[in-house]
Amino acid sequence: MTAPMFDAPIPRSALLLGLAGLLPFAWGAVTIWSPQAALYTTAYVGPRFIGPYVGLFYGAIILSFMSGVLWGFATKAEGQVAASGYALSTLPALWAFFTTGGGSEAAAVALIAGFVGLLGLDWLFWRHGLAPPWWMKLRLILTAGVVLCLAPVAL
């Protein structure tokens, strides 16, 4: 049986790197709300790093990255659990690939749904003891951050 999710502390490096991974999402939201931040970013880094573009592109990349993380968790299993884990681990990347077209609002809604669905997969892998005990605590924090940052694009 897996330990309760809020008993295990998140390793500092995992927490800091996870929170740092929210920065592109947050910057996308900031540049939606602040035209001045969008202008400066466009001038110094380029238009791909503002507003919906950065959040949507980065969101698709992160869902694909998380497929790899889940695949790694599946390697800890054997037999049918491993086979199911490998199959399920492909879903976030496939979701990102097939659902992020059709305009920024639709893509943002699809990504939000993808990250919420990923949270369900995280829980499943965690429940089977394939993810570390602290995994769900970290994933809840990061998923909430992603959803909050993508919401302005969806709206």
C-alpha atoms as a printed R data frame, in Angstrom:
    type eleno elety resid chain resno       x      y       z
1   ATOM     1    CA   MET     A     1   0.000  0.000   0.000
2   ATOM     2    CA   THR     A     2   1.286  3.441  -0.886
3   ATOM     3    CA   ALA     A     3   1.835  6.038   1.849
4   ATOM     4    CA   PRO     A     4  -0.676  8.906   2.037
5   ATOM     5    CA   MET     A     5   0.306 11.620  -0.409
6   ATOM     6    CA   PHE     A     6   0.639 14.411   2.112
7   ATOM     7    CA   ASP     A     7   2.929 12.508   4.498
8   ATOM     8    CA   ALA     A     8   5.959 12.330   2.213
9   ATOM     9    CA   PRO     A     9   7.891 15.588   1.728
10  ATOM    10    CA   ILE     A    10   8.649 16.645  -1.828
11  ATOM    11    CA   PRO     A    11  12.422 16.669  -2.418
12  ATOM    12    CA   ARG     A    12  13.609 20.272  -2.634
13  ATOM    13    CA   SER     A    13  15.198 19.861  -6.079
14  ATOM    14    CA   ALA     A    14  12.030 18.301  -7.536
15  ATOM    15    CA   LEU     A    15   9.889 21.082  -6.084
16  ATOM    16    CA   LEU     A    16  12.177 23.897  -7.257
17  ATOM    17    CA   LEU     A    17  12.587 22.476 -10.754
18  ATOM    18    CA   GLY     A    18   8.859 21.760 -10.987
19  ATOM    19    CA   LEU     A    19   8.014 25.323  -9.967
20  ATOM    20    CA   ALA     A    20  10.614 26.661 -12.415
21  ATOM    21    CA   GLY     A    21   8.820 24.650 -15.092
22  ATOM    22    CA   LEU     A    22   5.750 26.804 -14.462
23  ATOM    23    CA   LEU     A    23   7.596 29.982 -15.493
24  ATOM    24    CA   PRO     A    24   6.844 29.774 -19.247
25  ATOM    25    CA   PHE     A    25   3.157 29.208 -18.453
26  ATOM    26    CA   ALA     A    26   3.154 32.128 -16.027
27  ATOM    27    CA   TRP     A    27   4.966 34.383 -18.480
28  ATOM    28    CA   GLY     A    28   2.366 33.602 -21.126
29  ATOM    29    CA   ALA     A    29  -0.370 34.709 -18.729
30  ATOM    30    CA   VAL     A    30   1.560 37.859 -17.731
31  ATOM    31    CA   THR     A    31   1.955 38.895 -21.363
32  ATOM    32    CA   ILE     A    32  -1.774 38.412 -21.949
33  ATOM    33    CA   TRP     A    33  -2.567 40.814 -19.106
34  ATOM    34    CA   SER     A    34   0.285 43.249 -19.696
35  ATOM    35    CA   PRO     A    35   0.649 44.679 -23.199
36  ATOM    36    CA   GLN     A    36   3.897 46.330 -22.111
37  ATOM    37    CA   ALA     A    37   5.404 43.002 -21.042
38  ATOM    38    CA   ALA     A    38   4.272 41.551 -24.371
39  ATOM    39    CA   LEU     A    39   5.936 44.408 -26.303
40  ATOM    40    CA   TYR     A    40   9.227 44.065 -24.418
41  ATOM    41    CA   THR     A    41   9.232 40.305 -24.834
42  ATOM    42    CA   THR     A    42   8.469 40.556 -28.543
43  ATOM    43    CA   ALA     A    43  11.240 43.104 -29.020
44  ATOM    44    CA   TYR     A    44  13.919 41.207 -27.101
45  ATOM    45    CA   VAL     A    45  13.042 37.523 -27.485
46  ATOM    46    CA   GLY     A    46  10.418 37.256 -30.202
47  ATOM    47    CA   PRO     A    47   6.659 36.806 -30.537
48  ATOM    48    CA   ARG     A    48   6.762 33.058 -29.847
49  ATOM    49    CA   PHE     A    49   7.377 33.847 -26.178
50  ATOM    50    CA   ILE     A    50   4.256 35.880 -25.449
51  ATOM    51    CA   GLY     A    51   0.596 35.307 -24.727
52  ATOM    52    CA   PRO     A    52  -1.056 32.149 -25.864
53  ATOM    53    CA   TYR     A    53   1.849 31.048 -28.039
54  ATOM    54    CA   VAL     A    54   4.301 30.301 -25.267
55  ATOM    55    CA   GLY     A    55   1.743 28.584 -23.020
56  ATOM    56    CA   LEU     A    56   0.265 26.439 -25.770
57  ATOM    57    CA   PHE     A    57   3.543 25.388 -27.349
58  ATOM    58    CA   TYR     A    58   5.179 24.721 -23.990
59  ATOM    59    CA   GLY     A    59   2.061 22.908 -22.725
60  ATOM    60    CA   ALA     A    60   2.180 20.464 -25.632
61  ATOM    61    CA   ILE     A    61   5.877 19.864 -24.942
62  ATOM    62    CA   ILE     A    62   5.268 19.271 -21.230
63  ATOM    63    CA   LEU     A    63   2.437 16.806 -21.865
64  ATOM    64    CA   SER     A    64   4.821 14.904 -24.141
65  ATOM    65    CA   PHE     A    65   7.552 15.074 -21.506
66  ATOM    66    CA   MET     A    66   5.129 13.687 -18.939
67  ATOM    67    CA   SER     A    67   4.419 10.753 -21.230
68  ATOM    68    CA   GLY     A    68   8.110  9.916 -20.921
69  ATOM    69    CA   VAL     A    69   7.952 10.236 -17.145
70  ATOM    70    CA   LEU     A    70   5.019  7.835 -16.998
71  ATOM    71    CA   TRP     A    71   6.824  5.429 -19.345
72  ATOM    72    CA   GLY     A    72   9.723  5.463 -16.902
73  ATOM    73    CA   PHE     A    73   7.332  4.627 -14.055
74  ATOM    74    CA   ALA     A    74   5.931  1.735 -16.105
75  ATOM    75    CA   THR     A    75   9.423  0.216 -16.304
76  ATOM    76    CA   LYS     A    76   9.142 -0.497 -12.574
77  ATOM    77    CA   ALA     A    77   6.166 -2.812 -13.182
78  ATOM    78    CA   GLU     A    78   5.932 -6.272 -14.682
79  ATOM    79    CA   GLY     A    79   3.479 -8.246 -16.763
80  ATOM    80    CA   GLN     A    80   0.053 -6.802 -17.480
81  ATOM    81    CA   VAL     A    81   0.591 -3.805 -15.177
82  ATOM    82    CA   ALA     A    82   3.714 -2.880 -17.169
83  ATOM    83    CA   ALA     A    83   1.927 -3.354 -20.509
84  ATOM    84    CA   SER     A    84  -0.983 -1.198 -19.345
85  ATOM    85    CA   GLY     A    85   1.443  1.388 -17.977
86  ATOM    86    CA   TYR     A    86   3.309  1.636 -21.261
87  ATOM    87    CA   ALA     A    87   0.042  2.034 -23.188
88  ATOM    88    CA   LEU     A    88  -1.368  4.629 -20.780
89  ATOM    89    CA   SER     A    89   1.894  6.569 -20.764
90  ATOM    90    CA   THR     A    90   1.460  7.419 -24.444
91  ATOM    91    CA   LEU     A    91  -1.874  9.171 -23.889
92  ATOM    92    CA   PRO     A    92  -0.636 12.645 -22.808
93  ATOM    93    CA   ALA     A    93   1.631 13.011 -25.856
94  ATOM    94    CA   LEU     A    94  -1.053 11.741 -28.214
95  ATOM    95    CA   TRP     A    95  -3.598 14.066 -26.584
96  ATOM    96    CA   ALA     A    96  -1.317 17.059 -27.154
97  ATOM    97    CA   PHE     A    97  -0.635 16.049 -30.735
98  ATOM    98    CA   PHE     A    98  -4.248 15.480 -31.754
99  ATOM    99    CA   THR     A    99  -6.094 18.193 -29.804
100 ATOM   100    CA   THR     A   100  -4.068 21.396 -29.889
101 ATOM   101    CA   GLY     A   101  -5.197 22.673 -33.279
102 ATOM   102    CA   GLY     A   102  -8.206 24.814 -34.034
103 ATOM   103    CA   GLY     A   103  -7.251 28.124 -32.485
104 ATOM   104    CA   SER     A   104  -5.764 29.233 -29.203
105 ATOM   105    CA   GLU     A   105  -8.946 29.023 -27.108
106 ATOM   106    CA   ALA     A   106  -9.727 25.465 -28.210
107 ATOM   107    CA   ALA     A   107  -6.098 24.426 -27.791
108 ATOM   108    CA   ALA     A   108  -5.980 25.897 -24.278
109 ATOM   109    CA   VAL     A   109  -9.149 24.050 -23.288
110 ATOM   110    CA   ALA     A   110  -7.682 20.840 -24.724
111 ATOM   111    CA   LEU     A   111  -4.422 21.334 -22.838
112 ATOM   112    CA   ILE     A   112  -6.244 22.046 -19.585
113 ATOM   113    CA   ALA     A   113  -8.229 18.842 -20.088
114 ATOM   114    CA   GLY     A   114  -4.989 17.038 -20.918
115 ATOM   115    CA   PHE     A   115  -3.282 18.191 -17.728
116 ATOM   116    CA   VAL     A   116  -6.311 17.255 -15.620
117 ATOM   117    CA   GLY     A   117  -6.361 13.852 -17.329
118 ATOM   118    CA   LEU     A   118  -2.632 13.528 -16.715
119 ATOM   119    CA   LEU     A   119  -3.303 14.083 -13.020
120 ATOM   120    CA   GLY     A   120  -5.581 11.030 -13.145
121 ATOM   121    CA   LEU     A   121  -2.818  8.991 -14.767
122 ATOM   122    CA   ASP     A   122  -0.342 10.288 -12.182
123 ATOM   123    CA   TRP     A   123  -2.664  9.067  -9.458
124 ATOM   124    CA   LEU     A   124  -3.030  5.652 -11.100
125 ATOM   125    CA   PHE     A   125   0.727  5.149 -11.396
126 ATOM   126    CA   TRP     A   126   1.223  6.479  -7.850
127 ATOM   127    CA   ARG     A   127  -1.500  4.210  -6.479
128 ATOM   128    CA   HIS     A   128   0.260  1.195  -8.008
129 ATOM   129    CA   GLY     A   129   3.456  2.218  -6.227
130 ATOM   130    CA   LEU     A   130   5.260  3.112  -9.449
131 ATOM   131    CA   ALA     A   131   5.701  6.806  -8.606
132 ATOM   132    CA   PRO     A   132   7.437  8.126  -5.484
133 ATOM   133    CA   PRO     A   133   5.322  8.672  -2.356
134 ATOM   134    CA   TRP     A   134   5.507 12.488  -2.718
135 ATOM   135    CA   TRP     A   135   4.525 12.453  -6.400
136 ATOM   136    CA   MET     A   136   0.860 13.372  -6.050
137 ATOM   137    CA   LYS     A   137   1.573 16.303  -3.773
138 ATOM   138    CA   LEU     A   138   3.943 17.747  -6.400
139 ATOM   139    CA   ARG     A   139   1.618 16.971  -9.297
140 ATOM   140    CA   LEU     A   140  -1.348 18.665  -7.581
141 ATOM   141    CA   ILE     A   141   0.684 21.855  -7.100
142 ATOM   142    CA   LEU     A   142   2.022 21.870 -10.660
143 ATOM   143    CA   THR     A   143  -1.285 20.964 -12.297
144 ATOM   144    CA   ALA     A   144  -3.054 23.767 -10.424
145 ATOM   145    CA   GLY     A   145  -0.372 26.193 -11.623
146 ATOM   146    CA   VAL     A   146  -0.643 25.072 -15.243
147 ATOM   147    CA   VAL     A   147  -4.436 25.248 -15.258
148 ATOM   148    CA   LEU     A   148  -4.449 28.729 -13.683
149 ATOM   149    CA   CYS     A   149  -1.934 29.993 -16.258
150 ATOM   150    CA   LEU     A   150  -3.729 28.453 -19.261
151 ATOM   151    CA   ALA     A   151  -7.184 29.653 -18.131
152 ATOM   152    CA   PRO     A   152  -6.743 33.213 -19.506
153 ATOM   153    CA   VAL     A   153  -5.995 31.738 -22.931
154 ATOM   154    CA   ALA     A   154  -9.074 29.496 -22.753
155 ATOM   155    CA   LEU     A   155 -11.247 32.445 -21.763
